[in-house]
Amino acid sequence: ARTRLTRQLLGAASVLGVSALISTGLMVSPLIMGKAVAQEDVIIVTATKRAEDIQEVPISISAYSGDFLDKSGVTGLQDLSLYAPNFTFAQSSQATNTRIIIRGIGSTGNAGIEPAVGVFIDGIYYPRPGSVIGNLIDLQSAEVLRGPQGTLFGRNTAAGALNLTTRDPSDSFEGHVQVSAGDYDAYAVQGAVSMPFSDNVSGRLAVKYNEREGYGYNLLTSSNIGARDDLNVRGKLKINWSDVATTKIIADYSELNSGGMIVELDPTTASPVFDATMTALFGSAPTTADGFDHVINQDHQDDLSDQQSGLAFDSSFEIGDYTLRSITSFRSWEAHYFESALRLTGDVLPRVSDYYTDTFSQEIQLISPDDGPFKYVAGLFFYDEDYKISEDFNAGAQACIPVVFALAGATVAGQCAALPQTPAVDSDFDQSLQSSAVFAQGTYEINPQWSVTVGGRFTNDEKKGSFLLTTPNPIIGSLFRAAENVPDLVSDDSDFTWLVNASYFPTDDVMFFGTVSTGFKGGGFNSQGAGVALGRANRTFTAETSTNYEFGVKSKLFNKSLTANVTYFHTILEDFQDRSFDGISFITRNAGKRTQRGVEADINWTPTDSFSVISGVSYLDAEFDSFDVASPLPGSTTPQNLSGRRPHFSPEWQGSIVADYHNQFGSSGMPFFVRGEAQYVGEQNVGGNTNLNPQSIQDAYTLYNLRIGISSANDQWQLTAYGKNLTDEGYCQVKFDQPLGASFGGVDVTNNTVPQRCVLGDPQTYGASLRLNF
């Protein structure tokens, strides 16, 4: 308790320390990404549904311009997470099964669970994290909003939101083409063109295609694994119907094909009994000497095919000094994944997962004029989603013989072989959601120094679902799945979330703010089967709520050469939706209460016109306040009491720094730049199960990147070379227990250990790109 209090006091002291520094008269330029700029330039964000200077928005937010993202080589959310404090993006063994985390809070991927962090692209909600893994193209800006976003955004989020905006059509003809090449036979081509078609109509089209060989090598088959290619297309048509009416029609399509993630068995968790069993059954064991070399020895047949498309209409109407905005969206996502679920040295129980999502959303916003002491946004939101998950387990070539043969003998093995092999276990999950909300948020300027903001949203979520699991091969099914039929699942959640905020400008360049806000994410249904039938009660879980307190300062220091934005936060999460692991499947349920508190800072310095430093750092003190029914450790059936323990995916320290030097070669006028980056992530538990198994600890690591480039004097071309993860640092994004580890003798009941799987981060890569502007 004393240590925890000390950490809170240190966190508060760091905020007050910066505040004291500011009060002495020091000053910070607006958040400028990657280049020196004039004092009056600012970063514009839309977190409040208005275009505003980030330094005047009284919330904790990190914003990155499209130029910064291009210069950093950011191609996905995982790249973006390396820059923003308290933001993590972790992929599991299924590439679509991602976990987006802010301040240590994030829901697991594509199960029947609402995300704790919402993703919004051009004001449109993307419901499943897996649907955005390769969808970053032609970005104008990216905003990481920390804390509950329970008022202005279309879907309530308990932990935060990503607000991404793509580039609009321009009034003149312009565009670019870029080609890239790198190691692992990586090739990419991308481009965008924008042009006016008439005085009132303009359009923009952006296309990006990437492909590469896999980062891994499989000793079992003597082949490379993990190849990937993806295609993204986005088009916008802007129509000015009149001086007071505008419509943007937005269409997008993306396709991702992947040979899967590289999932190694962590040799520090190896079990001699498990290895001996694998050798006896299949001739070799999956354990290799180096757990970070991207070399495996196991069955790996992973194959992902992912497609999504969308069509949206964003219309604005000026009614006097007011703006009426309508955003209508239709989206579809489909993913097919074949994977070697057990990752043994034999072909046993490959899994086939199919995801289907169709969504419709309609949002109406009424935006008041900016002038006057009171401005507000009010509106209505409706959202409809149909979601289906089909999960089949095939027997695999070696499931009946030798596995069932070894477990139950020749007679049962023969019966197993005579029963259906494809599928051996079949499950289907269906869910429909209808969500409606009414919201409003207003800011009253008491005087030029003081403003108060109050907002609220009432949301009603109605879900209906069904789950059916059959075992065409009951001998295989008996190993890990129980037949179950639960029709007519129902979840009905309503909640009022709110925000109260006050901001104070002691000078034009310093703002203090304080916020109390709430958020929630609705309940839902478990979409996977389990070793025992869950029944209606255990297949349903209820809503999760959050309350957040913040105190922060935004400032410009040292004659506007430095921007320092610092926030202290204290977030309480109740009835959090926890995931437990039963050896082959994950089950979601409501657990206890947890608190995440700490400090985050964005500090950016431009001491000269040629040199800039962009940095972010976060300190996180997290604990389970009450959690007395947590999942047991391997080899135990007794629930744990984890009250007072630090949750997983909550590193104490996280930070990044980017140093950018740019100049030109003598009298030639040819600009060049050198850009170095370092990203640090502190020690954390990255276990997919919240049992806090010590085997799931990932040590602290630092990634180093370097980019150098040169361009023509008239900026018609740019040539860039890059290196990522220069030291080839090995680290795990996620760890999880070896599926069916106990059945193959891998569990040590004395020490509560089991072989663990590590989903590796990317290795060292390098390459170059050439961009032509026109």
mmCIF file of C-alpha atoms in Angstrom, residues 265-618:
data_model
loop_
_atom_site.group_PDB
_atom_site.id
_atom_site.type_symbol
_atom_site.label_atom_id
_atom_site.label_comp_id
_atom_site.label_asym_id
_atom_site.label_seq_id
_atom_site.Cartn_x
_atom_site.Cartn_y
_atom_site.Cartn_z
ATOM 1 C CA LEU A 265 7.379 -22.503 -28.254
ATOM 2 C CA ASP A 266 9.194 -20.556 -25.545
ATOM 3 C CA PRO A 267 12.186 -22.785 -24.686
ATOM 4 C CA THR A 268 12.351 -21.351 -21.153
ATOM 5 C CA THR A 269 8.968 -23.013 -20.520
ATOM 6 C CA ALA A 270 9.810 -26.320 -22.227
ATOM 7 C CA SER A 271 8.697 -29.550 -20.554
ATOM 8 C CA PRO A 272 10.864 -32.679 -20.908
ATOM 9 C CA VAL A 273 7.745 -34.850 -20.584
ATOM 10 C CA PHE A 274 5.927 -32.903 -23.302
ATOM 11 C CA ASP A 275 8.943 -33.074 -25.624
ATOM 12 C CA ALA A 276 9.323 -36.798 -25.000
ATOM 13 C CA THR A 277 5.638 -37.348 -25.754
ATOM 14 C CA MET A 278 5.912 -35.415 -29.015
ATOM 15 C CA THR A 279 8.987 -37.386 -30.024
ATOM 16 C CA ALA A 280 7.304 -40.693 -29.221
ATOM 17 C CA LEU A 281 4.137 -39.800 -31.140
ATOM 18 C CA PHE A 282 5.518 -37.877 -34.131
ATOM 19 C CA GLY A 283 9.288 -38.369 -34.198
ATOM 20 C CA SER A 284 10.379 -34.914 -32.993
ATOM 21 C CA ALA A 285 9.517 -32.165 -30.505
ATOM 22 C CA PRO A 286 8.483 -28.550 -31.293
ATOM 23 C CA THR A 287 10.959 -27.004 -28.833
ATOM 24 C CA THR A 288 13.916 -25.234 -30.454
ATOM 25 C CA ALA A 289 16.984 -23.717 -28.819
ATOM 26 C CA ASP A 290 16.234 -20.050 -29.572
ATOM 27 C CA GLY A 291 12.736 -18.796 -28.904
ATOM 28 C CA PHE A 292 13.200 -15.548 -30.859
ATOM 29 C CA ASP A 293 14.886 -16.684 -34.096
ATOM 30 C CA HIS A 294 11.643 -17.159 -36.072
ATOM 31 C CA VAL A 295 12.570 -20.799 -36.637
ATOM 32 C CA ILE A 296 9.956 -23.390 -35.671
ATOM 33 C CA ASN A 297 9.638 -27.161 -35.803
ATOM 34 C CA GLN A 298 5.915 -27.850 -35.894
ATOM 35 C CA ASP A 299 2.846 -28.259 -38.042
ATOM 36 C CA HIS A 300 2.105 -24.869 -39.589
ATOM 37 C CA GLN A 301 -0.620 -24.768 -42.237
ATOM 38 C CA ASP A 302 -1.901 -21.295 -41.400
ATOM 39 C CA ASP A 303 -3.720 -19.460 -44.174
ATOM 40 C CA LEU A 304 -5.776 -16.271 -43.791
ATOM 41 C CA SER A 305 -8.020 -14.667 -46.373
ATOM 42 C CA ASP A 306 -9.554 -11.393 -45.208
ATOM 43 C CA GLN A 307 -11.796 -9.029 -47.169
ATOM 44 C CA GLN A 308 -13.778 -5.961 -46.238
ATOM 45 C CA SER A 309 -15.581 -3.186 -48.006
ATOM 46 C CA GLY A 310 -17.537 -0.095 -47.111
ATOM 47 C CA LEU A 311 -19.663 2.675 -48.536
ATOM 48 C CA ALA A 312 -20.425 5.889 -46.656
ATOM 49 C CA PHE A 313 -22.208 9.174 -47.253
ATOM 50 C CA ASP A 314 -21.052 12.147 -45.189
ATOM 51 C CA SER A 315 -23.275 15.182 -45.802
ATOM 52 C CA SER A 316 -23.181 18.623 -44.203
ATOM 53 C CA PHE A 317 -25.847 21.305 -44.444
ATOM 54 C CA GLU A 318 -25.402 24.888 -43.265
ATOM 55 C CA ILE A 319 -28.605 26.125 -41.635
ATOM 56 C CA GLY A 320 -27.877 29.717 -40.809
ATOM 57 C CA ASP A 321 -24.855 29.573 -38.506
ATOM 58 C CA TYR A 322 -25.536 25.936 -37.603
ATOM 59 C CA THR A 323 -24.277 22.767 -39.285
ATOM 60 C CA LEU A 324 -26.394 19.649 -39.681
ATOM 61 C CA ARG A 325 -24.242 16.612 -40.463
ATOM 62 C CA SER A 326 -25.388 13.153 -41.511
ATOM 63 C CA ILE A 327 -23.042 10.125 -41.678
ATOM 64 C CA THR A 328 -24.499 6.969 -43.215
ATOM 65 C CA SER A 329 -22.347 3.850 -43.466
ATOM 66 C CA PHE A 330 -22.615 0.301 -44.789
ATOM 67 C CA ARG A 331 -19.753 -2.091 -44.036
ATOM 68 C CA SER A 332 -19.004 -5.753 -44.639
ATOM 69 C CA TRP A 333 -16.129 -7.874 -43.320
ATOM 70 C CA GLU A 334 -15.348 -11.518 -44.070
ATOM 71 C CA ALA A 335 -12.344 -13.508 -42.896
ATOM 72 C CA HIS A 336 -11.471 -17.171 -43.450
ATOM 73 C CA TYR A 337 -8.658 -18.640 -41.368
ATOM 74 C CA PHE A 338 -7.194 -22.141 -41.503
ATOM 75 C CA GLU A 339 -4.633 -22.720 -38.760
ATOM 76 C CA SER A 340 -2.714 -25.439 -36.997
ATOM 77 C CA ALA A 341 -4.366 -24.817 -33.653
ATOM 78 C CA LEU A 342 -2.230 -27.163 -31.530
ATOM 79 C CA ARG A 343 1.100 -26.441 -33.283
ATOM 80 C CA LEU A 344 2.500 -29.897 -32.574
ATOM 81 C CA THR A 345 4.965 -31.835 -34.719
ATOM 82 C CA GLY A 346 1.996 -33.801 -36.059
ATOM 83 C CA ASP A 347 -1.157 -32.770 -37.929
ATOM 84 C CA VAL A 348 -3.743 -32.793 -35.136
ATOM 85 C CA LEU A 349 -6.921 -30.696 -34.848
ATOM 86 C CA PRO A 350 -6.421 -27.963 -37.451
ATOM 87 C CA ARG A 351 -9.004 -25.215 -36.960
ATOM 88 C CA VAL A 352 -11.084 -23.458 -39.589
ATOM 89 C CA SER A 353 -12.563 -20.111 -38.468
ATOM 90 C CA ASP A 354 -14.902 -17.977 -40.537
ATOM 91 C CA TYR A 355 -15.996 -14.469 -39.513
ATOM 92 C CA TYR A 356 -18.795 -12.504 -41.159
ATOM 93 C CA THR A 357 -19.893 -9.009 -40.175
ATOM 94 C CA ASP A 358 -22.402 -6.695 -41.843
ATOM 95 C CA THR A 359 -23.044 -3.317 -40.259
ATOM 96 C CA PHE A 360 -25.188 -0.269 -40.880
ATOM 97 C CA SER A 361 -24.842 2.985 -38.964
ATOM 98 C CA GLN A 362 -26.572 6.343 -39.115
ATOM 99 C CA GLU A 363 -25.467 9.382 -37.169
ATOM 100 C CA ILE A 364 -27.022 12.846 -37.132
ATOM 101 C CA GLN A 365 -25.095 15.751 -35.614
ATOM 102 C CA LEU A 366 -26.243 19.311 -34.973
ATOM 103 C CA ILE A 367 -23.201 21.544 -34.519
ATOM 104 C CA SER A 368 -23.655 25.051 -33.172
ATOM 105 C CA PRO A 369 -21.665 28.096 -34.348
ATOM 106 C CA ASP A 370 -18.172 28.589 -32.946
ATOM 107 C CA ASP A 371 -18.745 32.204 -32.011
ATOM 108 C CA GLY A 372 -20.443 33.141 -28.780
ATOM 109 C CA PRO A 373 -19.818 31.932 -25.250
ATOM 110 C CA PHE A 374 -21.736 28.632 -25.675
ATOM 111 C CA LYS A 375 -21.141 26.018 -28.353
ATOM 112 C CA TYR A 376 -22.445 22.487 -28.504
ATOM 113 C CA VAL A 377 -22.857 19.281 -30.476
ATOM 114 C CA ALA A 378 -26.018 17.174 -30.206
ATOM 115 C CA GLY A 379 -27.243 14.206 -32.132
ATOM 116 C CA LEU A 380 -28.691 10.761 -32.652
ATOM 117 C CA PHE A 381 -26.945 7.490 -33.445
ATOM 118 C CA PHE A 382 -28.241 4.139 -34.674
ATOM 119 C CA TYR A 383 -26.151 1.039 -35.274
ATOM 120 C CA ASP A 384 -27.122 -2.394 -36.581
ATOM 121 C CA GLU A 385 -24.727 -5.351 -36.755
ATOM 122 C CA ASP A 386 -25.037 -8.987 -37.824
ATOM 123 C CA TYR A 387 -22.082 -11.090 -36.704
ATOM 124 C CA LYS A 388 -21.419 -14.760 -37.397
ATOM 125 C CA ILE A 389 -18.548 -16.995 -36.352
ATOM 126 C CA SER A 390 -18.161 -20.526 -37.653
ATOM 127 C CA GLU A 391 -15.439 -22.567 -35.973
ATOM 128 C CA ASP A 392 -14.634 -26.118 -37.090
ATOM 129 C CA PHE A 393 -11.941 -28.473 -35.897
ATOM 130 C CA ASN A 394 -10.834 -31.134 -38.340
ATOM 131 C CA ALA A 395 -9.334 -34.322 -36.966
ATOM 132 C CA GLY A 396 -6.052 -33.952 -38.825
ATOM 133 C CA ALA A 397 -4.032 -36.705 -40.447
ATOM 134 C CA GLN A 398 -2.561 -37.949 -37.154
ATOM 135 C CA ALA A 399 -5.393 -37.362 -34.685
ATOM 136 C CA CYS A 400 -6.789 -40.887 -34.616
ATOM 137 C CA ILE A 401 -3.456 -42.587 -35.199
ATOM 138 C CA PRO A 402 -1.255 -42.175 -33.301
ATOM 139 C CA VAL A 403 -2.891 -39.738 -30.796
ATOM 140 C CA VAL A 404 -6.170 -41.537 -30.010
ATOM 141 C CA PHE A 405 -4.357 -44.862 -30.424
ATOM 142 C CA ALA A 406 -1.903 -43.859 -27.689
ATOM 143 C CA LEU A 407 -4.650 -42.531 -25.405
ATOM 144 C CA ALA A 408 -7.343 -45.183 -25.826
ATOM 145 C CA GLY A 409 -5.991 -48.097 -27.834
ATOM 146 C CA ALA A 410 -6.400 -49.576 -31.289
ATOM 147 C CA THR A 411 -10.141 -50.278 -31.076
ATOM 148 C CA VAL A 412 -11.082 -46.718 -30.245
ATOM 149 C CA ALA A 413 -8.535 -45.394 -32.756
ATOM 150 C CA GLY A 414 -10.207 -47.458 -35.458
ATOM 151 C CA GLN A 415 -13.629 -46.111 -34.472
ATOM 152 C CA CYS A 416 -12.192 -42.600 -34.553
ATOM 153 C CA ALA A 417 -10.856 -43.103 -38.085
ATOM 154 C CA ALA A 418 -14.235 -44.398 -39.273
ATOM 155 C CA LEU A 419 -16.077 -41.303 -38.012
ATOM 156 C CA PRO A 420 -16.134 -37.916 -39.839
ATOM 157 C CA GLN A 421 -12.772 -36.206 -39.975
ATOM 158 C CA THR A 422 -13.805 -32.885 -41.570
ATOM 159 C CA PRO A 423 -15.187 -31.446 -39.428
ATOM 160 C CA ALA A 424 -14.738 -33.465 -36.287
ATOM 161 C CA VAL A 425 -16.178 -30.620 -34.199
ATOM 162 C CA ASP A 426 -18.468 -27.943 -35.613
ATOM 163 C CA SER A 427 -19.720 -24.773 -33.895
ATOM 164 C CA ASP A 428 -21.764 -21.816 -35.120
ATOM 165 C CA PHE A 429 -22.302 -18.537 -33.308
ATOM 166 C CA ASP A 430 -24.778 -15.905 -34.481
ATOM 167 C CA GLN A 431 -25.330 -12.476 -32.986
ATOM 168 C CA SER A 432 -27.414 -9.475 -33.961
ATOM 169 C CA LEU A 433 -27.041 -6.078 -32.299
ATOM 170 C CA GLN A 434 -29.160 -2.984 -32.468
ATOM 171 C CA SER A 435 -27.842 0.062 -30.659
ATOM 172 C CA SER A 436 -29.440 3.497 -30.443
ATOM 173 C CA ALA A 437 -28.261 6.600 -28.648
ATOM 174 C CA VAL A 438 -28.988 10.261 -28.092
ATOM 175 C CA PHE A 439 -26.106 12.534 -27.103
ATOM 176 C CA ALA A 440 -25.142 16.134 -26.461
ATOM 177 C CA GLN A 441 -22.045 17.981 -25.308
ATOM 178 C CA GLY A 442 -21.720 21.696 -24.726
ATOM 179 C CA THR A 443 -18.946 24.089 -23.715
ATOM 180 C CA TYR A 444 -19.611 27.401 -21.985
ATOM 181 C CA GLU A 445 -16.864 30.005 -21.964
ATOM 182 C CA ILE A 446 -17.234 31.778 -18.631
ATOM 183 C CA ASN A 447 -14.533 34.257 -19.596
ATOM 184 C CA PRO A 448 -11.419 34.158 -21.837
ATOM 185 C CA GLN A 449 -9.624 32.069 -19.206
ATOM 186 C CA TRP A 450 -12.298 29.644 -17.927
ATOM 187 C CA SER A 451 -14.479 27.157 -19.819
ATOM 188 C CA VAL A 452 -16.739 24.352 -18.617
ATOM 189 C CA THR A 453 -17.867 21.386 -20.725
ATOM 190 C CA VAL A 454 -20.721 19.014 -19.881
ATOM 191 C CA GLY A 455 -21.780 16.068 -22.014
ATOM 192 C CA GLY A 456 -23.967 12.997 -21.840
ATOM 193 C CA ARG A 457 -25.137 10.063 -23.928
ATOM 194 C CA PHE A 458 -27.943 7.591 -23.311
ATOM 195 C CA THR A 459 -27.337 4.285 -25.080
ATOM 196 C CA ASN A 460 -29.439 1.171 -25.433
ATOM 197 C CA ASP A 461 -27.869 -2.048 -26.762
ATOM 198 C CA GLU A 462 -30.081 -5.005 -27.627
ATOM 199 C CA LYS A 463 -28.365 -8.234 -28.582
ATOM 200 C CA LYS A 464 -29.777 -11.547 -29.659
ATOM 201 C CA GLY A 465 -27.718 -14.638 -30.321
ATOM 202 C CA SER A 466 -27.464 -18.374 -30.576
ATOM 203 C CA PHE A 467 -24.746 -20.982 -30.165
ATOM 204 C CA LEU A 468 -24.698 -24.528 -31.527
ATOM 205 C CA LEU A 469 -21.861 -27.020 -31.216
ATOM 206 C CA THR A 470 -21.979 -30.570 -32.535
ATOM 207 C CA THR A 471 -19.366 -33.319 -32.523
ATOM 208 C CA PRO A 472 -19.589 -35.354 -35.742
ATOM 209 C CA ASN A 473 -16.607 -37.252 -34.381
ATOM 210 C CA PRO A 474 -17.434 -37.591 -30.665
ATOM 211 C CA ILE A 475 -14.155 -39.385 -29.946
ATOM 212 C CA ILE A 476 -12.203 -36.316 -31.067
ATOM 213 C CA GLY A 477 -14.752 -33.987 -29.485
ATOM 214 C CA SER A 478 -14.397 -35.662 -26.094
ATOM 215 C CA LEU A 479 -10.800 -34.433 -25.921
ATOM 216 C CA PHE A 480 -11.763 -30.756 -25.625
ATOM 217 C CA ARG A 481 -15.336 -29.871 -26.617
ATOM 218 C CA ALA A 482 -18.785 -30.591 -25.211
ATOM 219 C CA ALA A 483 -21.845 -30.579 -27.481
ATOM 220 C CA GLU A 484 -24.128 -27.650 -26.722
ATOM 221 C CA ASN A 485 -27.188 -25.924 -28.127
ATOM 222 C CA VAL A 486 -28.192 -22.556 -26.671
ATOM 223 C CA PRO A 487 -30.731 -20.730 -28.846
ATOM 224 C CA ASP A 488 -32.428 -17.424 -28.057
ATOM 225 C CA LEU A 489 -29.605 -15.721 -26.163
ATOM 226 C CA VAL A 490 -30.620 -12.209 -25.080
ATOM 227 C CA SER A 491 -28.683 -9.250 -23.699
ATOM 228 C CA ASP A 492 -30.263 -5.824 -23.147
ATOM 229 C CA ASP A 493 -28.039 -3.064 -21.730
ATOM 230 C CA SER A 494 -28.844 0.609 -21.240
ATOM 231 C CA ASP A 495 -26.597 3.192 -19.697
ATOM 232 C CA PHE A 496 -26.141 6.930 -19.358
ATOM 233 C CA THR A 497 -22.529 8.005 -19.694
ATOM 234 C CA TRP A 498 -21.371 11.528 -19.014
ATOM 235 C CA LEU A 499 -18.464 13.954 -18.921
ATOM 236 C CA VAL A 500 -17.721 17.069 -16.894
ATOM 237 C CA ASN A 501 -14.644 19.089 -17.806
ATOM 238 C CA ALA A 502 -13.141 22.420 -16.791
ATOM 239 C CA SER A 503 -10.244 24.200 -18.476
ATOM 240 C CA TYR A 504 -8.275 27.266 -17.440
ATOM 241 C CA PHE A 505 -5.839 29.397 -19.475
ATOM 242 C CA PRO A 506 -3.587 31.422 -17.143
ATOM 243 C CA THR A 507 -1.828 32.629 -20.321
ATOM 244 C CA ASP A 508 -2.487 32.185 -24.034
ATOM 245 C CA ASP A 509 0.062 29.371 -24.164
ATOM 246 C CA VAL A 510 -0.842 27.356 -21.065
ATOM 247 C CA MET A 511 -3.992 25.391 -20.312
ATOM 248 C CA PHE A 512 -4.860 23.399 -17.204
ATOM 249 C CA PHE A 513 -7.791 20.983 -17.373
ATOM 250 C CA GLY A 514 -9.631 18.521 -15.192
ATOM 251 C CA THR A 515 -12.139 15.872 -16.278
ATOM 252 C CA VAL A 516 -14.471 13.295 -14.785
ATOM 253 C CA SER A 517 -15.982 10.953 -17.367
ATOM 254 C CA THR A 518 -17.646 7.556 -17.623
ATOM 255 C CA GLY A 519 -17.844 4.852 -20.249
ATOM 256 C CA PHE A 520 -19.288 1.430 -20.775
ATOM 257 C CA LYS A 521 -19.264 -1.448 -23.199
ATOM 258 C CA GLY A 522 -22.208 -3.744 -23.442
ATOM 259 C CA GLY A 523 -22.524 -7.325 -22.406
ATOM 260 C CA GLY A 524 -22.477 -10.224 -24.809
ATOM 261 C CA PHE A 525 -22.159 -13.931 -25.392
ATOM 262 C CA ASN A 526 -19.329 -16.435 -25.406
ATOM 263 C CA SER A 527 -18.766 -17.453 -28.998
ATOM 264 C CA GLN A 528 -16.548 -20.519 -28.427
ATOM 265 C CA GLY A 529 -17.213 -23.998 -27.182
ATOM 266 C CA ALA A 530 -15.665 -25.367 -24.007
ATOM 267 C CA GLY A 531 -14.722 -28.618 -22.331
ATOM 268 C CA VAL A 532 -18.086 -28.598 -20.562
ATOM 269 C CA ALA A 533 -21.366 -27.151 -21.772
ATOM 270 C CA LEU A 534 -21.637 -23.587 -20.452
ATOM 271 C CA GLY A 535 -25.412 -23.267 -20.584
ATOM 272 C CA ARG A 536 -27.363 -20.072 -20.950
ATOM 273 C CA ALA A 537 -26.158 -18.428 -17.726
ATOM 274 C CA ASN A 538 -22.427 -18.924 -18.289
ATOM 275 C CA ARG A 539 -22.611 -18.186 -22.008
ATOM 276 C CA THR A 540 -23.805 -14.639 -21.232
ATOM 277 C CA PHE A 541 -21.780 -11.865 -19.601
ATOM 278 C CA THR A 542 -22.952 -8.374 -18.648
ATOM 279 C CA ALA A 543 -21.752 -4.829 -19.310
ATOM 280 C CA GLU A 544 -18.453 -3.341 -18.190
ATOM 281 C CA THR A 545 -18.289 0.239 -16.871
ATOM 282 C CA SER A 546 -15.488 2.713 -16.273
ATOM 283 C CA THR A 547 -15.027 5.971 -14.391
ATOM 284 C CA ASN A 548 -12.093 8.190 -15.196
ATOM 285 C CA TYR A 549 -10.529 11.181 -13.411
ATOM 286 C CA GLU A 550 -7.914 13.327 -15.160
ATOM 287 C CA PHE A 551 -5.853 16.391 -14.421
ATOM 288 C CA GLY A 552 -3.556 17.746 -17.099
ATOM 289 C CA VAL A 553 -1.658 20.643 -18.570
ATOM 290 C CA LYS A 554 -1.004 21.645 -22.178
ATOM 291 C CA SER A 555 1.658 24.226 -22.809
ATOM 292 C CA LYS A 556 4.145 25.899 -25.119
ATOM 293 C CA LEU A 557 7.592 26.536 -23.687
ATOM 294 C CA PHE A 558 10.935 28.129 -24.520
ATOM 295 C CA ASN A 559 9.668 30.734 -26.934
ATOM 296 C CA LYS A 560 7.273 28.248 -28.520
ATOM 297 C CA SER A 561 10.038 25.756 -29.394
ATOM 298 C CA LEU A 562 8.738 23.062 -27.041
ATOM 299 C CA THR A 563 5.335 21.471 -26.557
ATOM 300 C CA ALA A 564 4.699 19.748 -23.231
ATOM 301 C CA ASN A 565 1.355 18.041 -22.651
ATOM 302 C CA VAL A 566 1.095 16.020 -19.451
ATOM 303 C CA THR A 567 -1.874 14.196 -17.906
ATOM 304 C CA TYR A 568 -2.409 12.373 -14.632
ATOM 305 C CA PHE A 569 -5.268 9.863 -14.786
ATOM 306 C CA HIS A 570 -7.109 7.533 -12.418
ATOM 307 C CA THR A 571 -9.450 5.006 -14.082
ATOM 308 C CA ILE A 572 -11.703 2.547 -12.252
ATOM 309 C CA LEU A 573 -13.109 -0.396 -14.182
ATOM 310 C CA GLU A 574 -15.983 -2.420 -12.722
ATOM 311 C CA ASP A 575 -17.385 -5.779 -13.820
ATOM 312 C CA PHE A 576 -14.538 -6.032 -16.312
ATOM 313 C CA GLN A 577 -14.959 -8.736 -18.886
ATOM 314 C CA ASP A 578 -12.242 -11.264 -18.127
ATOM 315 C CA ARG A 579 -11.064 -14.161 -20.280
ATOM 316 C CA SER A 580 -10.162 -17.511 -18.723
ATOM 317 C CA PHE A 581 -8.530 -20.473 -20.498
ATOM 318 C CA ASP A 582 -9.623 -24.091 -20.068
ATOM 319 C CA GLY A 583 -6.762 -25.678 -22.017
ATOM 320 C CA ILE A 584 -8.096 -25.193 -25.540
ATOM 321 C CA SER A 585 -10.659 -22.373 -25.441
ATOM 322 C CA PHE A 586 -11.183 -18.977 -23.856
ATOM 323 C CA ILE A 587 -14.306 -18.156 -21.849
ATOM 324 C CA THR A 588 -15.353 -14.558 -21.099
ATOM 325 C CA ARG A 589 -17.074 -13.661 -17.837
ATOM 326 C CA ASN A 590 -17.572 -10.681 -15.562
ATOM 327 C CA ALA A 591 -14.994 -10.427 -12.834
ATOM 328 C CA GLY A 592 -14.242 -7.836 -10.179
ATOM 329 C CA LYS A 593 -12.803 -4.339 -10.105
ATOM 330 C CA ARG A 594 -9.520 -2.892 -11.303
ATOM 331 C CA THR A 595 -7.785 0.478 -11.209
ATOM 332 C CA GLN A 596 -5.347 1.958 -13.735
ATOM 333 C CA ARG A 597 -3.581 5.173 -12.709
ATOM 334 C CA GLY A 598 -0.530 7.018 -13.916
ATOM 335 C CA VAL A 599 0.977 9.807 -15.973
ATOM 336 C CA GLU A 600 1.451 10.245 -19.719
ATOM 337 C CA ALA A 601 3.284 12.983 -21.568
ATOM 338 C CA ASP A 602 3.820 14.139 -25.139
ATOM 339 C CA ILE A 603 6.892 16.362 -25.257
ATOM 340 C CA ASN A 604 8.144 17.727 -28.572
ATOM 341 C CA TRP A 605 11.075 20.077 -29.074
ATOM 342 C CA THR A 606 12.123 22.079 -32.132
ATOM 343 C CA PRO A 607 15.261 23.963 -31.051
ATOM 344 C CA THR A 608 16.252 24.927 -34.626
ATOM 345 C CA ASP A 609 14.730 24.986 -38.076
ATOM 346 C CA SER A 610 16.706 21.813 -38.888
ATOM 347 C CA PHE A 611 16.347 19.682 -35.789
ATOM 348 C CA SER A 612 13.334 18.351 -33.880
ATOM 349 C CA VAL A 613 12.655 15.770 -31.201
ATOM 350 C CA ILE A 614 9.280 14.091 -30.772
ATOM 351 C CA SER A 615 8.798 12.027 -27.624
ATOM 352 C CA GLY A 616 6.130 10.321 -25.567
ATOM 353 C CA VAL A 617 6.375 8.622 -22.192
ATOM 354 C CA SER A 618 3.906 6.979 -19.835
#
